[in-house]
mmCIF file of C-alpha atoms and ligand atoms in Angstrom:
data_model
loop_
_atom_site.group_PDB
_atom_site.id
_atom_site.type_symbol
_atom_site.label_atom_id
_atom_site.label_comp_id
_atom_site.label_asym_id
_atom_site.label_seq_id
_atom_site.Cartn_x
_atom_site.Cartn_y
_atom_site.Cartn_z
ATOM 1 C CA MET A 206 13.394 -26.038 23.781
ATOM 2 C CA ALA A 207 16.557 -27.812 25.160
ATOM 3 C CA LYS A 208 17.365 -27.324 28.816
ATOM 4 C CA LYS A 209 20.387 -25.504 29.550
ATOM 5 C CA VAL A 210 23.134 -26.735 31.864
ATOM 6 C CA LEU A 211 26.115 -24.631 33.251
ATOM 7 C CA VAL A 212 29.130 -26.845 33.763
ATOM 8 C CA SER A 213 31.531 -24.933 35.965
ATOM 9 C CA GLY A 214 35.123 -26.332 35.711
ATOM 10 C CA GLY A 215 33.822 -27.785 32.364
ATOM 11 C CA ALA A 216 37.277 -27.669 30.703
ATOM 12 C CA GLY A 217 38.708 -30.082 33.303
ATOM 13 C CA TYR A 218 38.994 -33.728 33.479
ATOM 14 C CA ILE A 219 35.460 -34.766 34.667
ATOM 15 C CA GLY A 220 33.695 -31.585 33.456
ATOM 16 C CA SER A 221 34.834 -32.167 29.771
ATOM 17 C CA HIS A 222 33.491 -35.745 29.759
ATOM 18 C CA VAL A 223 30.174 -34.607 31.457
ATOM 19 C CA THR A 224 29.908 -31.918 28.818
ATOM 20 C CA VAL A 225 30.269 -34.576 26.075
ATOM 21 C CA GLU A 226 27.380 -36.720 27.560
ATOM 22 C CA LEU A 227 25.241 -33.800 28.152
ATOM 23 C CA ILE A 228 25.387 -32.569 24.548
ATOM 24 C CA GLY A 229 24.943 -36.171 23.444
ATOM 25 C CA ALA A 230 21.591 -36.388 25.500
ATOM 26 C CA GLY A 231 20.252 -33.151 23.923
ATOM 27 C CA TYR A 232 21.146 -30.537 26.403
ATOM 28 C CA ASP A 233 22.485 -27.085 25.709
ATOM 29 C CA VAL A 234 25.660 -26.574 27.708
ATOM 30 C CA VAL A 235 27.479 -23.469 28.754
ATOM 31 C CA VAL A 236 31.034 -24.026 30.017
ATOM 32 C CA ALA A 237 32.651 -21.879 32.625
ATOM 33 C CA ASP A 238 36.336 -22.409 33.624
ATOM 34 C CA ASN A 239 39.205 -20.292 34.807
ATOM 35 C CA MET A 240 41.766 -22.642 33.317
ATOM 36 C CA SER A 241 43.659 -22.776 36.541
ATOM 37 C CA ASN A 242 44.176 -26.583 36.447
ATOM 38 C CA CYS A 243 43.881 -27.420 32.637
ATOM 39 C CA ASP A 244 44.472 -26.110 29.222
ATOM 40 C CA MET A 245 42.301 -25.904 26.164
ATOM 41 C CA THR A 246 43.224 -29.410 25.118
ATOM 42 C CA CYS A 247 40.050 -31.097 26.681
ATOM 43 C CA PHE A 248 37.676 -28.331 25.656
ATOM 44 C CA GLU A 249 38.955 -28.570 21.897
ATOM 45 C CA GLY A 250 38.531 -32.397 22.224
ATOM 46 C CA VAL A 251 34.925 -31.803 23.458
ATOM 47 C CA LYS A 252 34.216 -29.648 20.278
ATOM 48 C CA LYS A 253 35.655 -32.399 18.084
ATOM 49 C CA ILE A 254 33.873 -35.221 19.712
ATOM 50 C CA THR A 255 30.526 -33.447 19.670
ATOM 51 C CA GLY A 256 31.010 -31.647 16.412
ATOM 52 C CA ARG A 257 30.027 -28.541 18.069
ATOM 53 C CA GLU A 258 32.007 -25.519 17.650
ATOM 54 C CA ASP A 259 29.564 -23.142 19.202
ATOM 55 C CA ILE A 260 29.612 -24.306 22.846
ATOM 56 C CA PRO A 261 29.424 -21.089 24.787
ATOM 57 C CA PHE A 262 32.728 -20.898 26.824
ATOM 58 C CA TYR A 263 33.327 -18.305 29.778
ATOM 59 C CA GLN A 264 36.880 -17.976 30.916
ATOM 60 C CA ILE A 265 36.047 -16.730 34.369
ATOM 61 C CA ASP A 266 36.818 -17.542 37.893
ATOM 62 C CA CYS A 267 33.665 -18.469 39.899
ATOM 63 C CA CYS A 268 35.093 -16.716 42.806
ATOM 64 C CA ASP A 269 34.408 -13.427 40.909
ATOM 65 C CA TYR A 270 30.683 -12.890 41.675
ATOM 66 C CA GLU A 271 30.205 -10.206 38.908
ATOM 67 C CA ALA A 272 31.529 -12.637 36.196
ATOM 68 C CA VAL A 273 29.250 -15.336 37.491
ATOM 69 C CA ASP A 274 26.292 -13.019 37.657
ATOM 70 C CA LYS A 275 26.827 -11.774 34.092
ATOM 71 C CA LEU A 276 26.940 -15.371 32.830
ATOM 72 C CA PHE A 277 23.533 -16.055 34.548
ATOM 73 C CA ALA A 278 22.143 -12.801 33.012
ATOM 74 C CA GLU A 279 23.167 -13.803 29.579
ATOM 75 C CA HIS A 280 21.834 -17.475 29.751
ATOM 76 C CA LYS A 281 18.614 -18.894 31.344
ATOM 77 C CA ILE A 282 20.410 -21.692 33.195
ATOM 78 C CA ASP A 283 18.058 -24.694 34.289
ATOM 79 C CA ALA A 284 20.906 -26.600 36.078
ATOM 80 C CA VAL A 285 24.351 -26.178 37.298
ATOM 81 C CA ILE A 286 26.871 -28.938 37.629
ATOM 82 C CA HIS A 287 29.502 -27.600 39.789
ATOM 83 C CA PHE A 288 33.072 -28.914 39.423
ATOM 84 C CA ALA A 289 35.171 -25.782 39.660
ATOM 85 C CA ALA A 290 37.357 -26.440 42.741
ATOM 86 C CA PHE A 291 40.844 -27.306 43.720
ATOM 87 C CA LYS A 292 41.339 -31.057 44.280
ATOM 88 C CA ALA A 293 44.785 -32.069 45.621
ATOM 89 C CA VAL A 294 44.633 -33.482 49.029
ATOM 90 C CA GLY A 295 48.179 -32.776 50.018
ATOM 91 C CA GLU A 296 48.206 -29.273 48.599
ATOM 92 C CA SER A 297 45.130 -28.468 50.535
ATOM 93 C CA VAL A 298 46.919 -29.395 53.950
ATOM 94 C CA ALA A 299 49.666 -27.065 52.948
ATOM 95 C CA LYS A 300 47.396 -24.170 51.649
ATOM 96 C CA PRO A 301 44.234 -24.423 53.617
ATOM 97 C CA ILE A 302 43.268 -20.748 53.278
ATOM 98 C CA MET A 303 43.619 -21.035 49.298
ATOM 99 C CA TYR A 304 41.403 -24.187 49.429
ATOM 100 C CA TYR A 305 38.821 -22.880 51.567
ATOM 101 C CA ARG A 306 38.483 -19.569 49.714
ATOM 102 C CA ASN A 307 38.474 -21.131 46.290
ATOM 103 C CA ASN A 308 36.220 -24.147 46.995
ATOM 104 C CA LEU A 309 33.660 -22.345 49.240
ATOM 105 C CA VAL A 310 33.486 -18.893 47.638
ATOM 106 C CA SER A 311 33.062 -20.238 44.121
ATOM 107 C CA PHE A 312 30.286 -22.558 45.138
ATOM 108 C CA LEU A 313 28.503 -19.845 47.167
ATOM 109 C CA ASN A 314 28.726 -17.516 44.193
ATOM 110 C CA ILE A 315 27.154 -20.038 42.047
ATOM 111 C CA LEU A 316 24.210 -20.481 44.480
ATOM 112 C CA GLU A 317 23.815 -16.845 44.996
ATOM 113 C CA ALA A 318 23.866 -16.114 41.300
ATOM 114 C CA SER A 319 21.258 -18.950 40.824
ATOM 115 C CA LYS A 320 19.188 -17.342 43.515
ATOM 116 C CA ASN A 321 19.356 -13.885 42.010
ATOM 117 C CA HIS A 322 18.220 -15.079 38.605
ATOM 118 C CA GLY A 323 15.241 -16.976 39.670
ATOM 119 C CA GLY A 324 16.788 -20.343 40.986
ATOM 120 C CA CYS A 325 17.969 -23.394 39.242
ATOM 121 C CA ASN A 326 18.969 -27.007 39.973
ATOM 122 C CA VAL A 327 22.381 -27.635 41.372
ATOM 123 C CA LEU A 328 24.445 -30.726 41.123
ATOM 124 C CA PHE A 329 27.555 -30.817 43.443
ATOM 125 C CA SER A 330 30.601 -32.931 42.713
ATOM 126 C CA SER A 331 31.356 -34.606 46.020
ATOM 127 C CA SER A 332 33.739 -37.316 46.933
ATOM 128 C CA ALA A 333 33.869 -40.643 48.723
ATOM 129 C CA THR A 334 36.376 -38.963 50.901
ATOM 130 C CA VAL A 335 33.639 -37.850 53.101
ATOM 131 C CA TYR A 336 33.365 -41.331 54.338
ATOM 132 C CA GLY A 337 36.888 -41.428 55.618
ATOM 133 C CA GLU A 338 38.086 -44.918 56.890
ATOM 134 C CA ALA A 339 34.556 -46.525 57.055
ATOM 135 C CA GLU A 340 33.807 -49.358 59.403
ATOM 136 C CA ASN A 341 31.445 -51.150 57.266
ATOM 137 C CA LEU A 342 31.900 -51.784 53.669
ATOM 138 C CA PRO A 343 30.539 -51.183 51.131
ATOM 139 C CA VAL A 344 29.417 -47.646 52.121
ATOM 140 C CA THR A 345 25.938 -46.573 51.497
ATOM 141 C CA GLU A 346 24.694 -42.994 51.379
ATOM 142 C CA GLN A 347 23.577 -43.389 55.011
ATOM 143 C CA THR A 348 27.043 -44.386 56.179
ATOM 144 C CA PRO A 349 28.062 -41.715 58.596
ATOM 145 C CA ARG A 350 30.481 -39.200 57.334
ATOM 146 C CA LEU A 351 33.638 -38.921 59.367
ATOM 147 C CA PRO A 352 35.675 -35.719 60.392
ATOM 148 C CA ALA A 353 37.619 -34.744 57.188
ATOM 149 C CA THR A 354 41.406 -35.380 57.344
ATOM 150 C CA SER A 355 42.299 -32.646 54.906
ATOM 151 C CA PRO A 356 40.919 -29.095 54.009
ATOM 152 C CA TYR A 357 40.033 -30.580 50.608
ATOM 153 C CA GLY A 358 37.801 -33.288 52.147
ATOM 154 C CA ASN A 359 36.372 -30.704 54.536
ATOM 155 C CA THR A 360 35.333 -28.523 51.675
ATOM 156 C CA LYS A 361 33.554 -31.430 50.201
ATOM 157 C CA GLN A 362 31.646 -31.951 53.404
ATOM 158 C CA MET A 363 30.917 -28.177 53.798
ATOM 159 C CA CYS A 364 29.657 -27.700 50.305
ATOM 160 C CA GLU A 365 27.283 -30.752 50.664
ATOM 161 C CA ASP A 366 25.907 -29.081 53.818
ATOM 162 C CA ILE A 367 25.654 -25.629 52.158
ATOM 163 C CA LEU A 368 23.739 -27.084 49.299
ATOM 164 C CA ARG A 369 21.427 -28.991 51.550
ATOM 165 C CA ASP A 370 20.733 -25.916 53.669
ATOM 166 C CA VAL A 371 20.168 -23.636 50.632
ATOM 167 C CA VAL A 372 17.857 -26.225 49.060
ATOM 168 C CA LEU A 373 15.813 -26.560 52.275
ATOM 169 C CA ALA A 374 15.578 -22.816 52.746
ATOM 170 C CA THR A 375 14.090 -22.384 49.382
ATOM 171 C CA ALA A 376 12.145 -25.692 49.291
ATOM 172 C CA GLY A 377 10.571 -26.340 46.002
ATOM 173 C CA GLY A 378 11.531 -22.870 44.886
ATOM 174 C CA ALA A 379 8.010 -21.808 45.905
ATOM 175 C CA ASP A 380 8.702 -18.206 46.082
ATOM 176 C CA GLY A 381 10.376 -18.391 42.687
ATOM 177 C CA GLN A 382 13.799 -17.746 44.281
ATOM 178 C CA GLY A 383 16.704 -19.701 45.028
ATOM 179 C CA VAL A 384 18.011 -23.144 44.307
ATOM 180 C CA VAL A 385 15.206 -25.495 43.371
ATOM 181 C CA LYS A 386 16.671 -28.782 43.892
ATOM 182 C CA GLY A 387 19.927 -30.200 44.703
ATOM 183 C CA ILE A 388 22.000 -33.435 44.280
ATOM 184 C CA ALA A 389 25.318 -34.400 45.510
ATOM 185 C CA LEU A 390 27.263 -37.140 43.672
ATOM 186 C CA ARG A 391 29.901 -38.844 45.742
ATOM 187 C CA TYR A 392 32.542 -40.108 43.333
ATOM 188 C CA PHE A 393 34.788 -43.009 44.099
ATOM 189 C CA ASN A 394 38.035 -43.194 41.999
ATOM 190 C CA PRO A 395 37.403 -41.780 38.555
ATOM 191 C CA ILE A 396 39.881 -43.189 36.043
ATOM 192 C CA GLY A 397 40.283 -43.656 32.197
ATOM 193 C CA ALA A 398 39.535 -41.494 29.180
ATOM 194 C CA HIS A 399 36.949 -41.092 26.397
ATOM 195 C CA PRO A 400 37.005 -43.819 23.904
ATOM 196 C CA SER A 401 37.935 -41.353 21.189
ATOM 197 C CA ALA A 402 41.259 -40.604 23.221
ATOM 198 C CA LEU A 403 40.506 -36.868 22.570
ATOM 199 C CA ILE A 404 39.798 -35.956 26.161
ATOM 200 C CA GLY A 405 41.199 -37.378 29.318
ATOM 201 C CA GLU A 406 43.148 -36.534 32.602
ATOM 202 C CA LEU A 407 45.794 -33.853 32.276
ATOM 203 C CA PRO A 408 47.767 -33.786 35.579
ATOM 204 C CA ARG A 409 49.982 -30.758 36.064
ATOM 205 C CA GLY A 410 53.484 -31.855 37.099
ATOM 206 C CA VAL A 411 53.935 -35.105 39.022
ATOM 207 C CA PRO A 412 50.599 -36.994 39.095
ATOM 208 C CA ASN A 413 49.268 -37.651 42.602
ATOM 209 C CA ASN A 414 46.682 -40.163 41.457
ATOM 210 C CA LEU A 415 47.571 -43.763 40.568
ATOM 211 C CA VAL A 416 46.323 -44.229 36.934
ATOM 212 C CA PRO A 417 47.985 -41.097 35.461
ATOM 213 C CA PHE A 418 51.129 -42.079 37.285
ATOM 214 C CA ILE A 419 50.802 -45.652 35.712
ATOM 215 C CA THR A 420 50.321 -44.270 32.187
ATOM 216 C CA GLN A 421 53.201 -41.787 32.624
ATOM 217 C CA THR A 422 55.474 -44.463 33.713
ATOM 218 C CA ALA A 423 54.422 -46.785 30.807
ATOM 219 C CA ILE A 424 55.185 -44.032 28.322
ATOM 220 C CA GLY A 425 58.556 -43.324 29.912
ATOM 221 C CA LYS A 426 57.813 -39.841 31.495
ATOM 222 C CA ARG A 427 58.259 -41.410 35.037
ATOM 223 C CA GLU A 428 60.975 -43.878 35.809
ATOM 224 C CA CYS A 429 59.093 -46.024 38.181
ATOM 225 C CA LEU A 430 55.706 -46.357 39.815
ATOM 226 C CA SER A 431 55.663 -46.704 43.662
ATOM 227 C CA ILE A 432 53.037 -48.781 45.043
ATOM 228 C CA PHE A 433 52.393 -47.240 48.479
ATOM 229 C CA GLY A 434 52.090 -49.821 50.929
ATOM 230 C CA ASN A 435 51.869 -53.764 50.482
ATOM 231 C CA ASP A 436 51.358 -54.447 54.201
ATOM 232 C CA TYR A 437 47.676 -53.482 54.571
ATOM 233 C CA PRO A 438 45.307 -55.956 55.822
ATOM 234 C CA THR A 439 43.933 -56.878 52.412
ATOM 235 C CA GLU A 440 44.380 -60.103 50.347
ATOM 236 C CA ASP A 441 47.522 -58.812 48.453
ATOM 237 C CA GLY A 442 48.502 -56.212 51.013
ATOM 238 C CA THR A 443 47.634 -53.275 48.865
ATOM 239 C CA CYS A 444 44.745 -50.721 49.352
ATOM 240 C CA LEU A 445 41.314 -51.328 47.879
ATOM 241 C CA ARG A 446 39.458 -48.789 45.917
ATOM 242 C CA ASP A 447 36.315 -48.454 43.687
ATOM 243 C CA TYR A 448 37.608 -47.278 40.217
ATOM 244 C CA ILE A 449 34.798 -45.744 38.295
ATOM 245 C CA ASP A 450 35.012 -45.235 34.474
ATOM 246 C CA ILE A 451 35.003 -41.563 33.613
ATOM 247 C CA VAL A 452 32.444 -42.044 30.835
ATOM 248 C CA ASP A 453 30.237 -44.102 33.151
ATOM 249 C CA LEU A 454 30.617 -41.301 35.721
ATOM 250 C CA ALA A 455 29.785 -38.776 33.204
ATOM 251 C CA LYS A 456 26.579 -40.542 32.463
ATOM 252 C CA ALA A 457 25.668 -40.564 35.988
ATOM 253 C CA HIS A 458 25.543 -36.769 35.872
ATOM 254 C CA VAL A 459 23.250 -36.889 32.952
ATOM 255 C CA ALA A 460 20.853 -39.300 34.808
ATOM 256 C CA ALA A 461 21.177 -36.934 37.837
ATOM 257 C CA VAL A 462 20.423 -33.692 35.890
ATOM 258 C CA SER A 463 17.469 -35.413 34.088
ATOM 259 C CA ARG A 464 16.172 -36.566 37.420
ATOM 260 C CA MET A 465 16.161 -32.955 38.729
ATOM 261 C CA LEU A 466 14.807 -31.396 35.445
ATOM 262 C CA ASP A 467 12.171 -33.949 34.850
ATOM 263 C CA GLY A 468 10.662 -33.482 38.408
ATOM 264 C CA LYS A 469 11.550 -37.150 39.408
ATOM 265 C CA MET A 470 13.293 -36.361 42.804
ATOM 266 C CA LYS A 471 11.894 -37.829 45.924
ATOM 267 C CA GLN A 472 13.467 -35.197 48.124
ATOM 268 C CA ASP A 473 14.529 -31.778 47.442
ATOM 269 C CA TYR A 474 18.219 -32.683 48.301
ATOM 270 C CA GLU A 475 19.568 -36.022 47.372
ATOM 271 C CA ILE A 476 22.834 -37.846 47.587
ATOM 272 C CA PHE A 477 24.102 -40.824 45.420
ATOM 273 C CA ASN A 478 27.330 -42.881 45.373
ATOM 274 C CA VAL A 479 28.861 -43.148 42.113
ATOM 275 C CA GLY A 480 31.068 -46.158 41.847
ATOM 276 C CA THR A 481 31.131 -49.678 40.497
ATOM 277 C CA GLY A 482 30.567 -51.545 43.807
ATOM 278 C CA ARG A 483 33.696 -53.653 43.074
ATOM 279 C CA PRO A 484 36.810 -53.180 45.197
ATOM 280 C CA VAL A 485 40.022 -53.508 43.119
ATOM 281 C CA SER A 486 43.419 -53.487 44.746
ATOM 282 C CA VAL A 487 46.347 -51.244 43.617
ATOM 283 C CA TYR A 488 48.354 -54.466 42.738
ATOM 284 C CA GLU A 489 45.312 -55.780 40.764
ATOM 285 C CA LEU A 490 45.038 -52.447 38.901
ATOM 286 C CA VAL A 491 48.696 -52.426 37.953
ATOM 287 C CA THR A 492 48.706 -56.099 36.705
ATOM 288 C CA ALA A 493 45.394 -55.597 34.896
ATOM 289 C CA PHE A 494 47.039 -52.288 33.001
ATOM 290 C CA GLU A 495 49.915 -54.538 32.099
ATOM 291 C CA LYS A 496 47.749 -57.473 30.785
ATOM 292 C CA VAL A 497 45.091 -55.370 28.845
ATOM 293 C CA ASN A 498 47.831 -53.193 27.265
ATOM 294 C CA GLY A 499 50.320 -55.975 26.730
ATOM 295 C CA LEU A 500 53.333 -54.267 28.457
ATOM 296 C CA LYS A 501 55.520 -54.545 31.460
ATOM 297 C CA LEU A 502 55.494 -51.777 33.932
ATOM 298 C CA ASN A 503 58.286 -50.538 36.079
ATOM 299 C CA TYR A 504 56.964 -50.560 39.563
ATOM 300 C CA LYS A 505 58.178 -51.268 43.150
ATOM 301 C CA PHE A 506 56.610 -51.472 46.593
ATOM 302 C CA ALA A 507 57.244 -48.491 48.683
ATOM 303 C CA PRO A 508 56.145 -47.264 52.178
ATOM 304 C CA ARG A 509 52.537 -46.380 52.936
ATOM 305 C CA ARG A 510 51.350 -42.942 51.785
ATOM 306 C CA PRO A 511 50.121 -40.989 54.846
ATOM 307 C CA GLY A 512 46.413 -40.265 54.848
ATOM 308 C CA ASP A 513 45.479 -43.256 52.766
ATOM 309 C CA VAL A 514 42.418 -45.320 53.806
ATOM 310 C CA VAL A 515 42.930 -49.064 53.525
ATOM 311 C CA ALA A 516 39.681 -49.899 51.791
ATOM 312 C CA ILE A 517 36.760 -48.117 50.287
ATOM 313 C CA TRP A 518 34.056 -49.129 47.708
ATOM 314 C CA ALA A 519 30.472 -48.116 47.142
ATOM 315 C CA ASP A 520 27.098 -49.640 47.600
ATOM 316 C CA THR A 521 25.571 -48.495 44.422
ATOM 317 C CA LYS A 522 22.036 -49.807 44.900
ATOM 318 C CA LEU A 523 20.508 -46.416 45.267
ATOM 319 C CA ALA A 524 22.202 -44.879 42.157
ATOM 320 C CA ASN A 525 21.253 -48.082 40.213
ATOM 321 C CA GLU A 526 17.696 -48.047 41.156
ATOM 322 C CA GLU A 527 16.809 -44.298 41.436
ATOM 323 C CA LEU A 528 18.941 -42.809 38.772
ATOM 324 C CA GLY A 529 18.596 -45.880 36.416
ATOM 325 C CA TRP A 530 22.192 -45.776 36.005
ATOM 326 C CA LYS A 531 24.846 -48.541 36.253
ATOM 327 C CA ALA A 532 28.603 -48.623 35.587
ATOM 328 C CA GLU A 533 29.242 -50.470 32.351
ATOM 329 C CA ARG A 534 32.789 -50.456 31.149
ATOM 330 C CA THR A 535 35.097 -52.990 32.419
ATOM 331 C CA VAL A 536 38.300 -52.162 34.295
ATOM 332 C CA GLY A 537 40.231 -53.546 31.247
ATOM 333 C CA GLU A 538 38.417 -51.156 28.826
ATOM 334 C CA THR A 539 39.005 -48.379 31.212
ATOM 335 C CA LEU A 540 42.629 -49.048 31.477
ATOM 336 C CA ALA A 541 43.027 -49.422 27.760
ATOM 337 C CA SER A 542 41.407 -45.932 27.217
ATOM 338 C CA ALA A 543 43.748 -44.429 29.758
ATOM 339 C CA TRP A 544 46.754 -45.934 27.932
ATOM 340 C CA ALA A 545 45.205 -44.641 24.452
ATOM 341 C CA TRP A 546 44.936 -41.149 25.866
ATOM 342 C CA GLU A 547 48.509 -41.108 27.245
ATOM 343 C CA ARG A 548 49.814 -42.201 23.811
ATOM 344 C CA HIS A 549 47.530 -39.621 22.106
ATOM 345 C CA LEU A 550 49.107 -36.965 24.403
ATOM 346 C CA ALA A 551 52.677 -38.229 23.363
ATOM 347 C CA GLY A 552 51.695 -38.248 19.693
ATOM 348 C CA LYS A 553 52.276 -42.025 19.540
HETATM 349 N N1 UFG B 51 48.944 -45.060 44.723
HETATM 350 C C1 UFG B 51 50.024 -45.748 44.577
HETATM 351 N N2 UFG B 51 51.024 -45.004 43.949
HETATM 352 C C2 UFG B 51 50.807 -43.800 43.388
HETATM 353 C C3 UFG B 51 49.594 -43.085 43.394
HETATM 354 C C4 UFG B 51 48.551 -43.828 44.259
HETATM 355 O O1 UFG B 51 50.246 -46.760 45.103
HETATM 356 O O2 UFG B 51 51.706 -43.260 42.734
HETATM 357 C C5 UFG B 51 47.834 -45.679 45.555
HETATM 358 C C6 UFG B 51 47.319 -45.085 46.650
HETATM 359 O O3 UFG B 51 48.175 -45.237 47.880
HETATM 360 C C7 UFG B 51 45.859 -45.413 46.874
HETATM 361 C C8 UFG B 51 45.399 -45.799 45.451
HETATM 362 O O4 UFG B 51 46.776 -45.970 44.657
HETATM 363 O O5 UFG B 51 45.931 -46.720 47.521
HETATM 364 C C9 UFG B 51 44.576 -44.665 44.819
HETATM 365 O O6 UFG B 51 45.226 -43.523 44.972
HETATM 366 P P1 UFG B 51 44.766 -42.190 44.304
HETATM 367 O O7 UFG B 51 45.728 -41.102 44.639
HETATM 368 O O8 UFG B 51 44.565 -42.474 42.728
HETATM 369 O O9 UFG B 51 43.397 -41.988 44.798
HETATM 370 P P2 UFG B 51 42.834 -41.836 46.216
HETATM 371 O O10 UFG B 51 42.020 -42.932 46.671
HETATM 372 O O11 UFG B 51 43.873 -41.488 47.227
HETATM 373 O O12 UFG B 51 42.080 -40.426 45.990
HETATM 374 C C10 UFG B 51 40.742 -40.432 45.860
HETATM 375 C C11 UFG B 51 40.466 -39.096 45.153
HETATM 376 C C12 UFG B 51 40.557 -37.853 45.917
HETATM 377 C C13 UFG B 51 40.036 -38.062 47.236
HETATM 378 C C14 UFG B 51 40.626 -39.332 47.934
HETATM 379 C C15 UFG B 51 40.136 -39.473 49.362
HETATM 380 O O13 UFG B 51 41.114 -39.090 43.906
HETATM 381 O O14 UFG B 51 39.991 -36.791 45.291
HETATM 382 O O15 UFG B 51 40.288 -40.423 47.104
HETATM 383 O O16 UFG B 51 40.331 -40.734 49.969
HETATM 384 F F1 UFG B 51 40.222 -36.967 48.146
#
């Protein structure tokens, strides 16, 4: 029988792409989402891409323990991929209580429900934000985490630690209780959309992240892209990031879930960087977008954005070797998919 994976936050940007890849790999998937930061567009897209109308969907808030518990009572869950969290850095600085409550309580509820229903494997969606402004690049999983500079970043660190502690406390699930194994995936900068252009990023209001701002500028929804800072100590003066294609990122989740479910983990709690290993500057990304899509983007150089690190990219050796996973799509392909998605949204 196919193993069953719960994707919390499964109607969102990353969750929807992961759901597609899981189903493609033969897993049964249950989606839970409170729809606080998305609408049904992506979930409908997931159904179209997979041809599956019957994906169980729970519109629940993972902060509601009763609702989570009911889901676990109705499905024998083998693994959870937990995305359900708020993710805007700036907003988290302004609303720390809301961020801590939502991101911590929802995760604790997932862990607790898992424990109360016999235990399952848990994959936590972490972030390269845990490395802060790292001294040595690229960062490996051993690179020390630095004190978080936002409540959002802090919740990522705290949830990593919570998962590690819960896994260790129930090591191997010997007592038939609790979490069995745990993996944290540290994402670098996820960008792009599914090649079908049926699912992609759906920012609410003005986008914070670079690529949705680029595509919205290109389509005419925004007047002009500001490139935040061109006086950084990099070749062209703009920040360096590791932009990871969303479908490649989704496939890393399938590899990690299979590793857990097929008993291939070397430790009960493991961490992997998920990136390409290639630094790309903001300016390079903007010009690559113009080139691959054959258009001119209205952009200007603007002051630095507070809180941005100069440069970060991944050492991906561990993920490549242990997960047998590697980023495959080129930046050009990814940027073409982001543009196709924006045009799909605009009906063009
Ligand atoms: N940028 C611009 N103009 C914009 C938006 C972004 O120049 O309109 C630049 C930023 O200054 C940065 C780069 O594009 O140099 C990437 O910015 P994003 O906002 O797309 O991504 P970040 O690297 O800031 O954010 C990522 C994740 C967050 C995480 C953060 C921690 O998306 O979840 O890293 O560093 F918290």
